[in-house]
PDB file of C-alpha atoms in Angstrom:
ATOM      1  CA  MET A   1      94.467 123.313 135.326  1.00 39.00           C
ATOM      2  CA  LYS A   2      94.017 122.871 130.932  1.00 39.00           C
ATOM      3  CA  ARG A   3      92.479 119.144 131.054  1.00 34.00           C
ATOM      4  CA  PHE A   4      89.868 120.823 133.679  1.00 35.00           C
ATOM      5  CA  CYS A   5      89.180 123.367 131.822  1.00 39.00           C
ATOM      6  CA  LEU A   6      89.531 121.026 128.006  1.00 37.00           C
ATOM      7  CA  ILE A   7      86.088 118.196 130.283  1.00 37.00           C
ATOM      8  CA  SER A   8      84.724 121.238 131.343  1.00 40.00           C
ATOM      9  CA  ILE A   9      83.899 123.062 127.816  1.00 42.00           C
ATOM     10  CA  ALA A  10      84.139 119.284 126.105  1.00 42.00           C
ATOM     11  CA  LEU A  11      81.099 118.411 128.388  1.00 39.00           C
ATOM     12  CA  TRP A  12      78.837 121.832 128.044  1.00 41.00           C
ATOM     13  CA  VAL A  13      79.545 120.949 124.597  1.00 43.00           C
ATOM     14  CA  VAL A  14      78.261 116.853 124.777  1.00 42.00           C
ATOM     15  CA  ILE A  15      74.799 118.171 126.926  1.00 43.00           C
ATOM     16  CA  ALA A  16      74.241 120.871 124.320  1.00 45.00           C
ATOM     17  CA  ARG A  17      73.931 118.405 121.515  1.00 43.00           C
ATOM     18  CA  ASN A  18      71.836 116.252 123.817  1.00 43.00           C
ATOM     19  CA  ALA A  19      69.135 119.580 124.982  1.00 43.00           C
ATOM     20  CA  ALA A  20      69.678 119.702 120.857  1.00 43.00           C
ATOM     21  CA  GLY A  21      68.330 116.814 119.606  1.00 41.00           C
ATOM     22  CA  GLN A  22      65.032 116.589 122.409  1.00 39.00           C
ATOM     23  CA  ASP A  23      62.097 118.885 122.114  1.00 38.00           C
ATOM     24  CA  ALA A  24      63.513 121.867 122.015  1.00 34.00           C
ATOM     25  CA  PRO A  25      65.224 123.513 124.915  1.00 44.00           C
ATOM     26  CA  LYS A  26      63.221 126.988 126.657  1.00 42.00           C
ATOM     27  CA  GLY A  27      64.657 128.911 128.349  1.00 48.00           C
ATOM     28  CA  LEU A  28      68.966 128.540 126.305  1.00 57.00           C
ATOM     29  CA  PRO A  29      69.476 131.160 124.916  1.00 72.00           C
ATOM     30  CA  SER A  30      70.076 131.198 120.563  1.00 82.00           C
ATOM     31  CA  LEU A  31      72.049 132.886 117.664  1.00 91.00           C
ATOM     32  CA  THR A  32      71.220 134.792 115.386  1.00 93.00           C
ATOM     33  CA  ILE A  33      73.055 132.537 112.273  1.00 96.00           C
ATOM     34  CA  LYS A  34      74.248 134.551 108.529  1.00 95.00           C
ATOM     35  CA  GLN A  35      75.636 134.114 106.230  1.00 95.00           C
ATOM     36  CA  ALA A  36      78.885 135.921 106.192  1.00 94.00           C
ATOM     37  CA  ASP A  37      82.072 134.465 102.728  1.00 88.00           C
ATOM     38  CA  ASN A  38      79.728 130.911 101.871  1.00 89.00           C
ATOM     39  CA  VAL A  39      81.056 130.108 105.663  1.00 94.00           C
ATOM     40  CA  PRO A  40      77.953 129.875 109.076  1.00 96.00           C
ATOM     41  CA  ALA A  41      78.809 133.176 111.459  1.00 97.00           C
ATOM     42  CA  ALA A  42      77.532 132.790 114.990  1.00 96.00           C
ATOM     43  CA  CYS A  43      75.890 136.444 115.350  1.00 95.00           C
ATOM     44  CA  LEU A  44      74.539 137.270 119.292  1.00 93.00           C
ATOM     45  CA  PRO A  45      72.022 139.144 120.089  1.00 90.00           C
ATOM     46  CA  ILE A  46      70.937 142.826 119.687  1.00 92.00           C
ATOM     47  CA  HIS A  47      69.482 142.739 123.197  1.00 90.00           C
ATOM     48  CA  ASN A  48      72.535 140.789 124.657  1.00 88.00           C
ATOM     49  CA  GLU A  49      74.886 142.081 127.029  1.00 90.00           C
ATOM     50  CA  ALA A  50      78.663 142.079 125.922  1.00 92.00           C
ATOM     51  CA  LEU A  51      80.216 138.381 126.918  1.00 90.00           C
ATOM     52  CA  PRO A  52      83.561 137.643 127.557  1.00 92.00           C
ATOM     53  CA  LEU A  53      83.696 134.565 124.766  1.00 93.00           C
ATOM     54  CA  LEU A  54      85.659 131.387 126.752  1.00 92.00           C
ATOM     55  CA  GLY A  55      85.048 129.007 123.430  1.00 93.00           C
ATOM     56  CA  ALA A  56      82.946 128.618 120.307  1.00 94.00           C
ATOM     57  CA  ALA A  57      82.234 125.424 117.954  1.00 95.00           C
ATOM     58  CA  VAL A  58      80.875 123.954 115.164  1.00 96.00           C
ATOM     59  CA  GLY A  59      79.945 120.220 114.521  1.00 95.00           C
ATOM     60  CA  PRO A  60      76.844 117.838 114.796  1.00 93.00           C
ATOM     61  CA  LEU A  61      74.718 118.065 117.105  1.00 87.00           C
ATOM     62  CA  ASP A  62      75.685 114.127 117.279  1.00 84.00           C
ATOM     63  CA  GLY A  63      79.325 114.249 117.282  1.00 83.00           C
ATOM     64  CA  GLU A  64      82.107 113.571 119.961  1.00 85.00           C
ATOM     65  CA  TRP A  65      84.770 116.462 120.878  1.00 82.00           C
ATOM     66  CA  PRO A  66      86.662 118.453 119.326  1.00 86.00           C
ATOM     67  CA  PRO A  67      84.539 118.995 116.462  1.00 92.00           C
ATOM     68  CA  GLU A  68      85.665 117.571 113.347  1.00 92.00           C
ATOM     69  CA  GLU A  69      84.502 120.239 111.428  1.00 95.00           C
ATOM     70  CA  TRP A  70      85.846 123.387 114.041  1.00 95.00           C
ATOM     71  CA  ALA A  71      86.832 124.062 117.799  1.00 95.00           C
ATOM     72  CA  ILE A  72      88.637 127.364 119.757  1.00 95.00           C
ATOM     73  CA  VAL A  73      89.111 127.061 123.431  1.00 93.00           C
ATOM     74  CA  ARG A  74      90.184 129.959 125.399  1.00 93.00           C
ATOM     75  CA  GLN A  75      94.649 129.360 126.933  1.00 93.00           C
ATOM     76  CA  PRO A  76      93.991 129.905 130.820  1.00 89.00           C
ATOM     77  CA  SER A  77      96.564 132.648 129.811  1.00 90.00           C
ATOM     78  CA  GLY A  78      95.315 133.923 127.076  1.00 90.00           C
ATOM     79  CA  LYS A  79      92.583 137.727 126.505  1.00 92.00           C
ATOM     80  CA  ALA A  80      89.285 137.425 126.594  1.00 92.00           C
ATOM     81  CA  PHE A  81      87.699 138.109 123.075  1.00 94.00           C
ATOM     82  CA  ILE A  82      84.938 139.869 123.971  1.00 94.00           C
ATOM     83  CA  LEU A  83      81.644 139.867 121.723  1.00 94.00           C
ATOM     84  CA  LYS A  84      79.367 143.177 121.320  1.00 95.00           C
ATOM     85  CA  PRO A  85      75.940 142.482 121.038  1.00 94.00           C
ATOM     86  CA  GLY A  86      75.332 142.065 117.245  1.00 94.00           C
ATOM     87  CA  GLU A  87      78.256 140.954 116.739  1.00 96.00           C
ATOM     88  CA  CYS A  88      78.835 137.258 115.073  1.00 96.00           C
ATOM     89  CA  ILE A  89      82.040 135.337 115.437  1.00 96.00           C
ATOM     90  CA  THR A  90      82.970 133.518 111.935  1.00 95.00           C
ATOM     91  CA  TYR A  91      83.266 129.525 111.636  1.00 95.00           C
ATOM     92  CA  GLY A  92      86.823 128.932 111.469  1.00 93.00           C
ATOM     93  CA  ALA A  93      88.186 132.063 112.788  1.00 93.00           C
ATOM     94  CA  THR A  94      91.360 132.416 114.624  1.00 92.00           C
ATOM     95  CA  LEU A  95      91.598 134.224 118.139  1.00 94.00           C
ATOM     96  CA  ASN A  96      94.070 135.723 119.687  1.00 94.00           C
ATOM     97  CA  GLY A  97      94.734 133.794 122.788  1.00 95.00           C
ATOM     98  CA  TYR A  98      92.690 130.778 121.873  1.00 95.00           C
ATOM     99  CA  ARG A  99      93.765 127.118 120.865  1.00 95.00           C
ATOM    100  CA  GLN A 100      91.845 125.306 117.991  1.00 93.00           C
ATOM    101  CA  GLU A 101      90.072 122.167 118.855  1.00 90.00           C
ATOM    102  CA  GLY A 102      90.293 119.541 115.966  1.00 82.00           C
ATOM    103  CA  GLY A 103      89.328 121.262 112.689  1.00 79.00           C
ATOM    104  CA  GLY A 104      90.042 120.416 109.150  1.00 79.00           C
ATOM    105  CA  HIS A 105      86.954 118.905 108.135  1.00 88.00           C
ATOM    106  CA  PRO A 106      84.612 121.622 105.475  1.00 91.00           C
ATOM    107  CA  LEU A 107      81.517 121.558 106.325  1.00 95.00           C
ATOM    108  CA  VAL A 108      78.578 119.056 103.923  1.00 94.00           C
ATOM    109  CA  ALA A 109      75.624 120.324 102.165  1.00 95.00           C
ATOM    110  CA  GLY A 110      72.715 118.939 102.871  1.00 93.00           C
ATOM    111  CA  ALA A 111      74.149 118.122 106.438  1.00 94.00           C
ATOM    112  CA  THR A 112      72.678 119.404 110.088  1.00 95.00           C
ATOM    113  CA  TYR A 113      75.217 121.945 112.468  1.00 96.00           C
ATOM    114  CA  GLU A 114      75.452 123.351 115.684  1.00 94.00           C
ATOM    115  CA  PHE A 115      76.842 126.697 116.136  1.00 95.00           C
ATOM    116  CA  ILE A 116      77.758 126.646 120.427  1.00 93.00           C
ATOM    117  CA  VAL A 117      79.254 129.280 121.292  1.00 92.00           C
ATOM    118  CA  ARG A 118      80.482 129.201 125.235  1.00 91.00           C
ATOM    119  CA  SER A 119      81.192 132.979 127.409  1.00 88.00           C
ATOM    120  CA  GLY A 120      82.343 133.265 130.987  1.00 75.00           C
ATOM    121  CA  ASP A 121      86.065 132.664 132.720  1.00 61.00           C
ATOM    122  CA  LYS A 122      85.413 129.762 134.299  1.00 56.00           C
ATOM    123  CA  PRO A 123      83.097 127.208 133.485  1.00 54.00           C
ATOM    124  CA  SER A 124      80.329 126.977 137.055  1.00 56.00           C
ATOM    125  CA  ARG A 125      77.133 125.329 135.259  1.00 53.00           C
ATOM    126  CA  TRP A 126      77.348 123.621 131.792  1.00 53.00           C
ATOM    127  CA  ASP A 127      74.131 126.273 130.791  1.00 56.00           C
ATOM    128  CA  GLU A 128      75.579 129.757 131.681  1.00 68.00           C
ATOM    129  CA  GLY A 129      76.828 131.480 128.771  1.00 79.00           C
ATOM    130  CA  LEU A 130      75.568 129.242 126.985  1.00 85.00           C
ATOM    131  CA  PHE A 131      74.059 130.367 123.731  1.00 90.00           C
ATOM    132  CA  LEU A 132      73.942 127.254 120.418  1.00 89.00           C
ATOM    133  CA  SER A 133      71.851 128.003 117.325  1.00 93.00           C
ATOM    134  CA  VAL A 134      71.615 124.560 114.494  1.00 95.00           C
ATOM    135  CA  PHE A 135      71.880 125.848 111.053  1.00 96.00           C
ATOM    136  CA  CYS A 136      72.331 123.284 108.299  1.00 97.00           C
ATOM    137  CA  ILE A 137      74.322 123.488 105.035  1.00 96.00           C
ATOM    138  CA  GLU A 138      71.320 124.153 101.895  1.00 96.00           C
ATOM    139  CA  GLN A 139      73.252 123.576  97.623  1.00 95.00           C
ATOM    140  CA  GLN A 140      72.766 125.835  94.937  1.00 94.00           C
ATOM    141  CA  ALA A 141      72.047 124.790  91.617  1.00 95.00           C
ATOM    142  CA  ASP A 142      74.214 127.634  90.312  1.00 95.00           C
ATOM    143  CA  GLY A 143      76.489 125.655  92.669  1.00 92.00           C
ATOM    144  CA  SER A 144      76.240 127.506  95.812  1.00 92.00           C
ATOM    145  CA  ARG A 145      75.819 126.814  98.993  1.00 94.00           C
ATOM    146  CA  ARG A 146      72.783 128.993 101.143  1.00 96.00           C
ATOM    147  CA  ILE A 147      73.540 128.995 105.324  1.00 97.00           C
ATOM    148  CA  LEU A 148      70.100 128.755 106.629  1.00 96.00           C
ATOM    149  CA  PRO A 149      69.045 128.608 110.253  1.00 96.00           C
ATOM    150  CA  TYR A 150      66.823 126.433 112.072  1.00 95.00           C
ATOM    151  CA  VAL A 151      64.499 129.330 114.007  1.00 92.00           C
ATOM    152  CA  LEU A 152      63.198 128.712 117.302  1.00 88.00           C
ATOM    153  CA  HIS A 153      59.984 129.732 118.279  1.00 89.00           C
ATOM    154  CA  ASP A 154      58.991 131.238 122.514  1.00 85.00           C
ATOM    155  CA  ASP A 155      56.463 128.131 121.801  1.00 89.00           C
ATOM    156  CA  GLY A 156      58.504 125.428 121.648  1.00 86.00           C
ATOM    157  CA  THR A 157      57.954 125.353 117.713  1.00 91.00           C
ATOM    158  CA  ALA A 158      60.147 125.765 115.482  1.00 92.00           C
ATOM    159  CA  THR A 159      60.914 125.973 112.044  1.00 94.00           C
ATOM    160  CA  TYR A 160      62.686 123.844 110.439  1.00 96.00           C
ATOM    161  CA  PRO A 161      64.924 124.931 106.767  1.00 96.00           C
ATOM    162  CA  ARG A 162      64.408 123.066 103.370  1.00 94.00           C
ATOM    163  CA  CYS A 163      68.009 121.732 103.731  1.00 94.00           C
ATOM    164  CA  GLY A 164      66.985 120.915 107.188  1.00 91.00           C
ATOM    165  CA  ARG A 165      66.554 117.352 109.286  1.00 93.00           C
ATOM    166  CA  TYR A 166      64.297 116.734 112.199  1.00 94.00           C
ATOM    167  CA  ILE A 167      66.072 117.221 115.336  1.00 91.00           C
ATOM    168  CA  GLY A 168      63.238 116.640 117.361  1.00 90.00           C
ATOM    169  CA  TRP A 169      61.358 120.078 117.802  1.00 90.00           C
ATOM    170  CA  LYS A 170      57.400 119.965 117.033  1.00 93.00           C
ATOM    171  CA  ALA A 171      57.723 122.255 113.666  1.00 94.00           C
ATOM    172  CA  ALA A 172      55.986 125.473 113.469  1.00 94.00           C
ATOM    173  CA  PRO A 173      53.195 126.217 112.035  1.00 92.00           C
ATOM    174  CA  ASN A 174      54.034 126.849 108.249  1.00 88.00           C
ATOM    175  CA  SER A 175      56.573 125.485 108.320  1.00 92.00           C
ATOM    176  CA  PHE A 176      58.968 123.198 106.032  1.00 93.00           C
ATOM    177  CA  ILE A 177      58.487 119.936 106.873  1.00 93.00           C
ATOM    178  CA  PRO A 178      61.282 117.502 107.089  1.00 93.00           C
ATOM    179  CA  SER A 179      61.151 114.380 105.156  1.00 91.00           C
ATOM    180  CA  ASP A 180      61.907 112.486 108.552  1.00 93.00           C
ATOM    181  CA  TYR A 181      59.012 114.936 110.290  1.00 93.00           C
ATOM    182  CA  PRO A 182      57.064 111.978 112.935  1.00 91.00           C
ATOM    183  CA  ALA A 183      53.298 111.458 111.260  1.00 83.00           C
ATOM    184  CA  SER A 184      52.423 111.735 114.899  1.00 74.00           C
ATOM    185  CA  ARG A 185      54.399 115.117 116.120  1.00 58.00           C
ATOM    186  CA  GLU A 186      51.890 117.819 112.873  1.00 53.00           C
TER     187      GLU A 186
END
């Protein structure tokens, strides 16, 4: 059972990473990315229902499972943490009843990462209960860092942050255009 749970969670992370690298995945719920004590926090939008947390992870879009940065997975006997509308889970969080997977590598300025949250008691389909948001880390002149989200719009375009790289989404009008953005997409 433990192995099945880990394989299922690893599968949804891999599929989410593949979806993030393609044109904007329509219908995939996103989280609101904020900065909390210099780390990213993924917040459940206020219009969503509360959800039992199955797992969460932060890693590069093209990374492996478990991510070297951070991931937590609920233990079979662990009580689910309930993420309520407007509440956030922060990068590096430790929760009772959850096991840390991977982890230990710090987030790098200039890099693009995904924050994934998976809800539910048992994985059934990879896209059920899956929330995904993308962000990058901008290094400031004073040495501080800013967590900047990619913002996906209803029309399938995205607003890229200044520290962002092209991830397959068409840039929204008036968006920052990453240096690796293909000329054919404009």
